[in-house]
mmCIF file of C-alpha atoms in Angstrom:
data_model
loop_
_atom_site.group_PDB
_atom_site.id
_atom_site.type_symbol
_atom_site.label_atom_id
_atom_site.label_comp_id
_atom_site.label_asym_id
_atom_site.label_seq_id
_atom_site.Cartn_x
_atom_site.Cartn_y
_atom_site.Cartn_z
ATOM 1 C CA MET A 81 -1.986 13.236 -6.891
ATOM 2 C CA LEU A 82 -1.061 11.193 -9.773
ATOM 3 C CA ILE A 83 0.968 8.156 -9.741
ATOM 4 C CA LEU A 84 2.424 7.765 -13.474
ATOM 5 C CA GLY A 85 4.534 4.659 -13.532
ATOM 6 C CA TYR A 86 6.923 6.074 -10.404
ATOM 7 C CA ILE A 87 7.206 9.530 -11.180
ATOM 8 C CA ILE A 88 5.083 11.104 -8.265
ATOM 9 C CA CYS A 89 3.370 14.016 -10.166
ATOM 10 C CA TYR A 90 1.119 16.184 -7.807
ATOM 11 C CA THR A 91 -2.032 17.861 -9.339
ATOM 12 C CA GLY A 92 -1.534 21.881 -8.793
ATOM 13 C CA LYS A 93 0.517 21.362 -6.076
ATOM 14 C CA CYS A 94 4.576 21.301 -6.294
ATOM 15 C CA ASP A 95 6.267 18.069 -5.689
ATOM 16 C CA ILE A 96 7.785 18.777 -2.311
ATOM 17 C CA PHE A 97 9.736 15.035 -2.994
ATOM 18 C CA THR A 98 11.937 16.756 -5.810
ATOM 19 C CA GLY A 99 14.491 18.550 -5.462
ATOM 20 C CA GLU A 100 18.490 18.960 -3.991
ATOM 21 C CA TRP A 101 20.151 19.529 -0.886
ATOM 22 C CA VAL A 102 21.131 23.213 -0.425
ATOM 23 C CA PRO A 103 24.004 24.954 1.939
ATOM 24 C CA ASP A 104 21.894 26.242 4.764
ATOM 25 C CA GLN A 105 24.382 28.191 6.955
ATOM 26 C CA SER A 106 21.467 28.709 9.579
ATOM 27 C CA GLY A 107 21.640 25.553 10.665
ATOM 28 C CA PRO A 108 18.839 22.904 13.089
ATOM 29 C CA PHE A 109 16.855 24.531 15.215
ATOM 30 C CA TYR A 110 18.597 22.761 18.108
ATOM 31 C CA THR A 111 21.826 20.914 19.091
ATOM 32 C CA ASN A 112 22.508 17.838 20.975
ATOM 33 C CA HIS A 113 23.169 20.031 24.501
ATOM 34 C CA SER A 114 19.583 21.926 23.835
ATOM 35 C CA CYS A 115 17.755 18.829 23.178
ATOM 36 C CA HIS A 116 17.571 16.019 25.906
ATOM 37 C CA SER A 117 15.336 13.463 23.965
ATOM 38 C CA ILE A 118 18.353 12.056 21.431
ATOM 39 C CA GLU A 119 18.838 8.603 22.142
ATOM 40 C CA ALA A 120 22.860 7.965 22.393
ATOM 41 C CA HIS A 121 23.039 6.290 18.918
ATOM 42 C CA GLN A 122 21.985 9.337 16.703
ATOM 43 C CA ASN A 123 24.619 11.638 19.707
ATOM 44 C CA CYS A 124 26.886 11.705 16.516
ATOM 45 C CA MET A 125 28.499 14.806 18.345
ATOM 46 C CA LYS A 126 28.064 13.483 21.508
ATOM 47 C CA ASN A 127 30.263 10.999 20.810
ATOM 48 C CA GLY A 128 33.182 12.332 18.694
ATOM 49 C CA ARG A 129 32.257 12.838 15.379
ATOM 50 C CA PRO A 130 34.600 14.972 14.630
ATOM 51 C CA ASP A 131 32.962 17.100 11.519
ATOM 52 C CA SER A 132 29.775 19.143 11.541
ATOM 53 C CA GLY A 133 29.284 20.106 7.880
ATOM 54 C CA TYR A 134 26.379 17.506 7.447
ATOM 55 C CA ILE A 135 23.796 20.066 9.303
ATOM 56 C CA TYR A 136 24.378 22.397 7.191
ATOM 57 C CA TRP A 137 22.130 21.218 4.631
ATOM 58 C CA ARG A 138 18.376 21.728 3.403
ATOM 59 C CA TRP A 139 16.457 19.948 1.510
ATOM 60 C CA THR A 140 14.968 22.195 -1.381
ATOM 61 C CA PRO A 141 12.225 21.444 -3.967
ATOM 62 C CA LYS A 142 12.990 22.040 -7.305
ATOM 63 C CA HIS A 143 9.938 24.417 -8.796
ATOM 64 C CA CYS A 144 8.566 25.746 -5.420
ATOM 65 C CA GLU A 145 9.402 27.205 -2.032
ATOM 66 C CA LEU A 146 9.669 24.925 1.212
ATOM 67 C CA PRO A 147 9.241 26.900 4.795
ATOM 68 C CA LYS A 148 10.660 25.778 7.675
ATOM 69 C CA PHE A 149 9.393 23.565 10.011
ATOM 70 C CA ASN A 150 7.605 26.520 12.328
ATOM 71 C CA PRO A 151 7.345 24.415 16.205
ATOM 72 C CA GLU A 152 5.074 27.012 17.214
ATOM 73 C CA ARG A 153 2.639 26.861 14.402
ATOM 74 C CA PHE A 154 2.417 22.860 14.620
ATOM 75 C CA LEU A 155 1.861 22.865 18.466
ATOM 76 C CA GLN A 156 -0.992 25.045 17.787
ATOM 77 C CA LEU A 157 -1.725 22.681 14.997
ATOM 78 C CA MET A 158 -1.850 19.681 17.327
ATOM 79 C CA ARG A 159 -3.795 21.268 19.684
ATOM 80 C CA ASN A 160 -6.087 18.740 21.151
ATOM 81 C CA LYS A 161 -4.961 16.519 18.996
ATOM 82 C CA VAL A 162 -2.794 12.990 19.100
ATOM 83 C CA MET A 163 -0.595 11.754 16.636
ATOM 84 C CA ALA A 164 1.538 7.802 16.670
ATOM 85 C CA PHE A 165 4.093 7.216 14.469
ATOM 86 C CA ILE A 166 3.949 4.224 13.727
ATOM 87 C CA GLY A 167 6.797 1.225 12.879
ATOM 88 C CA ASP A 168 10.621 0.697 13.200
ATOM 89 C CA SER A 169 13.033 2.513 14.048
ATOM 90 C CA ILE A 170 13.141 5.203 11.484
ATOM 91 C CA SER A 171 9.979 6.277 12.886
ATOM 92 C CA ARG A 172 11.498 6.143 16.315
ATOM 93 C CA ASN A 173 14.321 8.714 14.685
ATOM 94 C CA HIS A 174 11.972 11.050 13.085
ATOM 95 C CA VAL A 175 9.955 11.189 16.405
ATOM 96 C CA GLN A 176 13.068 12.369 18.512
ATOM 97 C CA SER A 177 13.889 14.809 15.457
ATOM 98 C CA LEU A 178 10.189 16.026 16.052
ATOM 99 C CA LEU A 179 10.582 16.461 19.910
ATOM 100 C CA CYS A 180 13.764 18.116 19.706
ATOM 101 C CA THR A 181 12.164 20.885 17.432
ATOM 102 C CA LEU A 182 9.072 21.104 19.346
ATOM 103 C CA SER A 183 11.475 21.253 22.505
ATOM 104 C CA GLN A 184 12.524 24.647 21.729
ATOM 105 C CA VAL A 185 9.010 26.283 22.337
ATOM 106 C CA GLN A 186 7.820 23.231 25.570
ATOM 107 C CA GLU A 187 9.486 20.303 26.666
ATOM 108 C CA ALA A 188 7.136 17.376 26.612
ATOM 109 C CA VAL A 189 6.025 15.711 29.359
ATOM 110 C CA ASP A 190 7.494 11.677 29.290
ATOM 111 C CA VAL A 191 4.509 10.303 30.026
ATOM 112 C CA TYR A 192 5.089 6.192 29.154
ATOM 113 C CA HIS A 193 7.506 4.100 28.228
ATOM 114 C CA ASP A 194 7.563 0.272 27.541
ATOM 115 C CA GLU A 195 10.091 -1.963 29.051
ATOM 116 C CA LYS A 196 12.504 -1.758 26.375
ATOM 117 C CA TYR A 197 11.786 2.221 25.732
ATOM 118 C CA ALA A 198 10.905 1.211 21.589
ATOM 119 C CA SER A 199 6.938 2.632 22.708
ATOM 120 C CA ARG A 200 6.836 5.371 24.129
ATOM 121 C CA ARG A 201 4.384 8.701 24.582
ATOM 122 C CA TRP A 202 4.749 12.199 25.751
ATOM 123 C CA TYR A 203 2.439 15.526 26.077
ATOM 124 C CA PHE A 204 2.733 18.694 25.931
ATOM 125 C CA PRO A 205 0.297 19.858 28.589
ATOM 126 C CA SER A 206 0.286 24.088 27.012
ATOM 127 C CA TYR A 207 -1.795 22.478 23.956
ATOM 128 C CA ASN A 208 -3.243 19.461 24.825
ATOM 129 C CA PHE A 209 -1.245 17.452 22.425
ATOM 130 C CA THR A 210 0.055 13.811 22.468
ATOM 131 C CA LEU A 211 2.592 12.653 20.436
ATOM 132 C CA SER A 212 3.473 8.465 20.409
ATOM 133 C CA VAL A 213 5.771 6.388 19.298
ATOM 134 C CA ILE A 214 5.081 2.542 18.601
ATOM 135 C CA TRP A 215 7.617 0.193 17.939
ATOM 136 C CA SER A 216 5.622 -2.271 15.044
ATOM 137 C CA PRO A 217 8.634 -3.053 12.906
ATOM 138 C CA PHE A 218 6.587 -5.443 10.661
ATOM 139 C CA LEU A 219 3.402 -3.415 11.279
ATOM 140 C CA ILE A 220 1.807 -7.242 10.873
ATOM 141 C CA LYS A 221 1.055 -9.424 14.120
ATOM 142 C CA ALA A 222 5.158 -10.742 14.542
ATOM 143 C CA ASP A 223 6.492 -13.141 17.056
ATOM 144 C CA ILE A 224 9.925 -11.463 17.182
ATOM 145 C CA PHE A 225 12.729 -13.345 19.820
ATOM 146 C CA GLU A 226 15.108 -10.547 20.063
ATOM 147 C CA ASN A 227 16.622 -9.183 23.572
ATOM 148 C CA ILE A 228 17.498 -5.360 24.510
ATOM 149 C CA ASP A 229 20.503 -5.713 22.916
ATOM 150 C CA GLY A 230 18.985 -6.710 19.549
ATOM 151 C CA VAL A 231 20.334 -10.366 19.876
ATOM 152 C CA ALA A 232 17.839 -12.888 18.340
ATOM 153 C CA SER A 233 17.560 -16.191 19.754
ATOM 154 C CA ASP A 234 15.109 -17.912 16.768
ATOM 155 C CA ILE A 235 13.488 -16.911 13.681
ATOM 156 C CA PRO A 236 10.909 -14.023 13.265
ATOM 157 C CA LYS A 237 7.123 -15.965 12.547
ATOM 158 C CA LEU A 238 5.264 -13.269 10.965
ATOM 159 C CA ASN A 239 0.941 -13.480 10.636
ATOM 160 C CA LEU A 240 0.616 -11.915 7.120
ATOM 161 C CA ASP A 241 -3.549 -11.832 7.465
ATOM 162 C CA LYS A 242 -3.571 -10.091 10.768
ATOM 163 C CA LEU A 243 -2.080 -6.736 11.608
ATOM 164 C CA ASP A 244 -0.094 -5.723 14.998
ATOM 165 C CA PRO A 245 -2.780 -5.211 17.870
ATOM 166 C CA GLU A 246 0.348 -2.974 19.113
ATOM 167 C CA TRP A 247 -1.164 -0.227 16.914
ATOM 168 C CA ILE A 248 -4.384 -1.530 16.455
ATOM 169 C CA LYS A 249 -5.353 -1.485 19.391
ATOM 170 C CA ASP A 250 -5.435 2.615 20.490
ATOM 171 C CA TYR A 251 -5.987 3.253 16.432
ATOM 172 C CA LYS A 252 -9.413 4.807 17.037
ATOM 173 C CA GLU A 253 -7.786 7.244 19.742
ATOM 174 C CA PHE A 254 -5.059 9.336 16.850
ATOM 175 C CA ASP A 255 -5.400 11.989 14.734
ATOM 176 C CA TYR A 256 -2.750 12.157 12.427
ATOM 177 C CA ILE A 257 0.259 8.953 12.464
ATOM 178 C CA GLU A 258 2.563 8.324 9.997
ATOM 179 C CA ILE A 259 3.432 4.673 9.229
ATOM 180 C CA GLY A 260 5.858 3.114 7.720
ATOM 181 C CA GLY A 261 8.455 0.044 7.741
ATOM 182 C CA GLY A 262 10.963 -1.524 5.435
ATOM 183 C CA LYS A 263 14.075 -3.065 6.638
ATOM 184 C CA TRP A 264 13.356 -5.385 9.367
ATOM 185 C CA TYR A 265 11.374 -7.371 5.904
ATOM 186 C CA LEU A 266 14.759 -8.267 4.508
ATOM 187 C CA LYS A 267 15.364 -10.415 7.980
ATOM 188 C CA THR A 268 15.014 -14.092 7.649
ATOM 189 C CA ALA A 269 11.508 -14.670 8.451
ATOM 190 C CA ILE A 270 8.701 -17.393 8.624
ATOM 191 C CA TYR A 271 5.487 -16.221 7.065
ATOM 192 C CA TYR A 272 1.778 -18.077 8.120
ATOM 193 C CA GLU A 273 -1.331 -17.321 6.572
ATOM 194 C CA ASN A 274 -4.695 -18.666 8.340
ATOM 195 C CA ASN A 275 -2.227 -20.199 11.012
ATOM 196 C CA THR A 276 -0.073 -22.043 8.292
ATOM 197 C CA VAL A 277 3.282 -21.668 7.504
ATOM 198 C CA VAL A 278 3.138 -21.130 3.496
ATOM 199 C CA GLY A 279 6.749 -19.938 3.326
ATOM 200 C CA CYS A 280 9.746 -18.168 4.306
ATOM 201 C CA HIS A 281 12.287 -15.825 3.340
ATOM 202 C CA ASN A 282 15.999 -16.759 3.566
ATOM 203 C CA CYS A 283 15.249 -19.168 5.718
ATOM 204 C CA PRO A 284 17.198 -22.517 6.570
ATOM 205 C CA HIS A 285 14.708 -25.064 6.927
ATOM 206 C CA GLU A 286 14.719 -27.650 3.407
ATOM 207 C CA ASN A 287 10.554 -28.013 4.501
ATOM 208 C CA ILE A 288 9.431 -24.689 3.839
ATOM 209 C CA THR A 289 8.716 -22.686 0.269
ATOM 210 C CA LYS A 290 11.394 -19.970 -0.227
ATOM 211 C CA VAL A 291 9.248 -16.945 -1.123
ATOM 212 C CA GLY A 292 11.250 -13.367 -1.091
ATOM 213 C CA PHE A 293 10.110 -10.507 1.261
ATOM 214 C CA GLN A 294 8.198 -9.054 -1.104
ATOM 215 C CA TYR A 295 5.403 -11.155 -1.148
ATOM 216 C CA ALA A 296 5.298 -10.860 2.910
ATOM 217 C CA TYR A 297 6.214 -7.004 2.853
ATOM 218 C CA ARG A 298 3.396 -6.304 0.076
ATOM 219 C CA LYS A 299 0.889 -7.979 2.592
ATOM 220 C CA ALA A 300 1.602 -6.016 4.955
ATOM 221 C CA ILE A 301 1.542 -2.846 3.363
ATOM 222 C CA ASN A 302 -1.872 -3.482 1.560
ATOM 223 C CA LEU A 303 -3.496 -5.209 4.668
ATOM 224 C CA ALA A 304 -2.344 -1.816 6.802
ATOM 225 C CA LEU A 305 -3.346 0.471 4.340
ATOM 226 C CA GLU A 306 -6.731 -0.904 3.663
ATOM 227 C CA PHE A 307 -7.201 -0.901 7.331
ATOM 228 C CA ILE A 308 -6.356 2.993 7.605
ATOM 229 C CA THR A 309 -8.308 4.039 4.438
ATOM 230 C CA SER A 310 -11.567 1.828 6.149
ATOM 231 C CA SER A 311 -12.088 2.245 9.150
ATOM 232 C CA GLU A 312 -14.656 4.437 11.220
ATOM 233 C CA ASN A 313 -11.898 6.609 12.213
ATOM 234 C CA LYS A 314 -10.461 8.833 9.417
ATOM 235 C CA ALA A 315 -6.593 9.273 11.306
ATOM 236 C CA TYR A 316 -4.732 12.207 8.633
ATOM 237 C CA THR A 317 -2.166 9.391 7.318
ATOM 238 C CA PHE A 318 1.430 10.352 6.200
ATOM 239 C CA PHE A 319 2.566 6.851 4.692
ATOM 240 C CA ARG A 320 6.030 7.155 4.966
ATOM 241 C CA THR A 321 8.309 5.220 2.181
ATOM 242 C CA SER A 322 11.326 3.087 3.362
ATOM 243 C CA THR A 323 14.785 4.470 4.170
ATOM 244 C CA PRO A 324 17.876 3.338 1.982
ATOM 245 C CA ASP A 325 20.791 2.757 3.871
ATOM 246 C CA HIS A 326 24.122 3.752 2.653
ATOM 247 C CA PHE A 327 26.553 0.681 3.346
ATOM 248 C CA GLU A 328 30.070 0.834 1.029
ATOM 249 C CA ASN A 329 31.729 -2.199 0.131
ATOM 250 C CA GLY A 330 29.832 -4.456 2.203
ATOM 251 C CA GLU A 331 26.988 -4.702 4.368
ATOM 252 C CA TRP A 332 26.908 -3.436 8.659
ATOM 253 C CA ASN A 333 28.431 -7.101 9.039
ATOM 254 C CA THR A 334 30.860 -7.475 6.475
ATOM 255 C CA GLY A 335 33.084 -4.359 7.268
ATOM 256 C CA GLY A 336 30.366 -1.912 4.743
ATOM 257 C CA TYR A 337 31.267 1.764 6.324
ATOM 258 C CA CYS A 338 30.460 5.339 5.300
ATOM 259 C CA ASN A 339 32.535 8.118 5.614
ATOM 260 C CA ARG A 340 31.007 10.541 2.878
ATOM 261 C CA THR A 341 30.686 14.344 4.626
ATOM 262 C CA VAL A 342 28.769 15.730 1.592
ATOM 263 C CA PRO A 343 25.850 14.756 0.359
ATOM 264 C CA PHE A 344 25.418 13.547 -3.310
ATOM 265 C CA LYS A 345 24.370 15.657 -6.154
ATOM 266 C CA GLU A 346 21.293 14.081 -8.659
ATOM 267 C CA GLY A 347 22.970 11.284 -10.770
ATOM 268 C CA ASP A 348 25.507 10.424 -8.712
ATOM 269 C CA THR A 349 23.733 7.744 -7.348
ATOM 270 C CA ASP A 350 20.673 5.279 -7.322
ATOM 271 C CA LEU A 351 18.172 3.289 -5.300
ATOM 272 C CA ILE A 352 20.065 -0.626 -5.237
ATOM 273 C CA ASP A 353 17.835 -3.332 -6.256
ATOM 274 C CA VAL A 354 16.697 -4.666 -3.436
ATOM 275 C CA ASP A 355 15.449 -0.513 -2.249
ATOM 276 C CA ARG A 356 14.040 -0.189 -5.668
ATOM 277 C CA THR A 357 12.086 -2.893 -5.298
ATOM 278 C CA MET A 358 10.801 -2.280 -1.589
ATOM 279 C CA HIS A 359 10.034 1.381 -3.002
ATOM 280 C CA ASP A 360 8.187 0.207 -5.602
ATOM 281 C CA ILE A 361 6.009 -2.180 -3.760
ATOM 282 C CA GLU A 362 5.357 0.473 -1.506
ATOM 283 C CA LEU A 363 3.672 2.936 -4.462
ATOM 284 C CA GLU A 364 1.717 0.352 -5.678
ATOM 285 C CA GLU A 365 0.106 0.190 -3.035
ATOM 286 C CA PHE A 366 -0.180 3.008 -2.605
ATOM 287 C CA GLN A 367 -2.128 3.319 -6.033
ATOM 288 C CA LYS A 368 -4.082 0.808 -4.903
ATOM 289 C CA ALA A 369 -5.813 1.954 -1.746
ATOM 290 C CA ASP A 370 -8.694 3.669 -1.139
ATOM 291 C CA ASN A 371 -7.179 7.093 -0.324
ATOM 292 C CA GLY A 372 -10.286 9.075 -0.476
ATOM 293 C CA LEU A 373 -9.368 12.515 2.124
ATOM 294 C CA ASN A 374 -7.170 10.926 4.964
ATOM 295 C CA LEU A 375 -3.555 9.200 2.987
ATOM 296 C CA ARG A 376 -0.820 10.863 1.294
ATOM 297 C CA LEU A 377 2.216 9.578 0.390
ATOM 298 C CA PHE A 378 5.027 10.692 2.326
ATOM 299 C CA ASP A 379 8.023 9.818 -0.135
ATOM 300 C CA THR A 380 11.149 10.351 1.867
ATOM 301 C CA THR A 381 13.584 7.759 -0.437
ATOM 302 C CA HIS A 382 14.924 9.723 -3.066
ATOM 303 C CA LEU A 383 16.021 12.499 -0.417
ATOM 304 C CA SER A 384 17.393 10.131 1.500
ATOM 305 C CA LEU A 385 19.408 8.619 -0.502
ATOM 306 C CA LEU A 386 21.541 11.687 -1.319
ATOM 307 C CA ARG A 387 22.509 12.172 1.967
ATOM 308 C CA PRO A 388 25.278 9.065 2.432
ATOM 309 C CA ASP A 389 26.889 12.247 4.965
ATOM 310 C CA GLY A 390 24.326 11.896 7.622
ATOM 311 C CA HIS A 391 24.702 8.875 9.834
ATOM 312 C CA PRO A 392 26.373 7.847 12.878
ATOM 313 C CA GLY A 393 28.498 5.332 11.252
ATOM 314 C CA PRO A 394 31.208 4.410 14.269
ATOM 315 C CA TYR A 395 29.710 7.356 16.389
ATOM 316 C CA ARG A 396 26.505 5.538 17.343
ATOM 317 C CA THR A 397 28.844 4.766 20.263
ATOM 318 C CA TYR A 398 30.608 7.244 22.396
ATOM 319 C CA GLN A 399 34.160 7.940 21.811
ATOM 320 C CA PRO A 400 34.723 5.106 19.701
ATOM 321 C CA PHE A 401 38.488 5.496 18.642
ATOM 322 C CA SER A 402 39.253 7.328 22.050
ATOM 323 C CA ILE A 403 41.410 4.434 23.313
ATOM 324 C CA ASP A 404 42.225 2.619 20.300
ATOM 325 C CA LYS A 405 42.102 4.821 16.852
ATOM 326 C CA ASN A 406 42.008 1.544 14.834
ATOM 327 C CA ALA A 407 39.575 -0.298 16.747
ATOM 328 C CA LYS A 408 37.009 -2.505 15.190
ATOM 329 C CA VAL A 409 33.199 -1.388 16.144
ATOM 330 C CA GLN A 410 29.631 -1.484 14.901
ATOM 331 C CA LEU A 411 28.713 0.949 12.296
ATOM 332 C CA ASP A 412 25.158 2.591 11.380
ATOM 333 C CA CYS A 413 24.799 3.951 7.979
ATOM 334 C CA LEU A 414 20.657 3.828 7.932
ATOM 335 C CA HIS A 415 19.414 5.867 10.873
ATOM 336 C CA TRP A 416 20.160 9.536 11.107
ATOM 337 C CA CYS A 417 22.529 11.556 13.498
ATOM 338 C CA LEU A 418 20.725 14.254 15.500
ATOM 339 C CA PRO A 419 20.612 16.866 14.160
ATOM 340 C CA GLY A 420 20.704 16.096 11.095
ATOM 341 C CA PRO A 421 18.997 15.071 7.662
ATOM 342 C CA ILE A 422 16.059 13.648 9.523
ATOM 343 C CA ASP A 423 15.312 17.399 10.674
ATOM 344 C CA SER A 424 14.012 18.167 7.079
ATOM 345 C CA TRP A 425 11.060 15.504 6.910
ATOM 346 C CA ASN A 426 9.296 17.413 9.433
ATOM 347 C CA ASP A 427 9.731 20.972 7.074
ATOM 348 C CA LEU A 428 7.753 18.381 4.538
ATOM 349 C CA MET A 429 5.309 17.119 6.759
ATOM 350 C CA MET A 430 4.452 21.022 8.256
ATOM 351 C CA GLN A 431 3.854 21.993 4.470
ATOM 352 C CA MET A 432 1.678 18.999 3.409
ATOM 353 C CA LEU A 433 -1.080 19.731 6.685
ATOM 354 C CA MET A 434 -0.505 23.097 5.648
ATOM 355 C CA ASP A 435 -1.783 22.426 1.586
ATOM 356 C CA GLU A 436 -4.845 20.537 3.487
#
């Protein structure tokens, strides 16, 4: 693989991350009735979303075929293996999509969850396959002061020179991982190195040096990839790039919304500056990493950018307009409805595994 500027070129292979969304009337593998792993916030149909056209699109690379995900074949590949999704709520969103698809072959057994159900583990007994999601939104060690409803009592404190022990402690057990982050680095935070404050992002403290989120994000990605590539355990690693949101005319807390019902076509939109900066950092740090045989770029940023129609929007909660059709509700224009666009990520993952 070569990276020229910020254009990803796969030597001798098709670039599966360059393409378009095409209509696909076959629809998804599952529905919100046939899968029991969908979290309430992503269950758009149950929550009352009135349209369903967003589930009838499929990602199609420009110059090659991308076979549809084969859940039985995937489980055969994962026999006697352990796979972990490490990162933020987008990682959790993706693992739910994978669980829903695999459940058409075998229902997973829920064997572990933490208090907030943020980190979880499932087991497929017929295949001796363990699938986990590990909540680590910064990937590095962080003190986060949020309750179960996401209300913060203090500013996050990040240790830029220490990885999060939540995923490090079990790393030697993993055969496959998907790792990624992004949006949490836009939060107000204080940064530490060698247990000493070195700066902060968007923080109110006048006596702390103001630094951009770029500094911390680059440090975290570099530290994580260096650990993965130098580890004795050569887990096959999908390094997932960050996901842009689709809030229009404001942000999540300033009246922004996402009410489109069809994908963008190529050229209709572009990454905003913050998302471009984040993506550039990811590509630069991936290029610098000693990727050897075990590290692969899972560049879902652009194909995600083209799907403004696939988010819960106001339908992150159950029937938000059943009592008042003009109710003011929180909107979600970042995560993906299930079923929805994120199901195509499984096609991409499967193809990368088969290419090996």
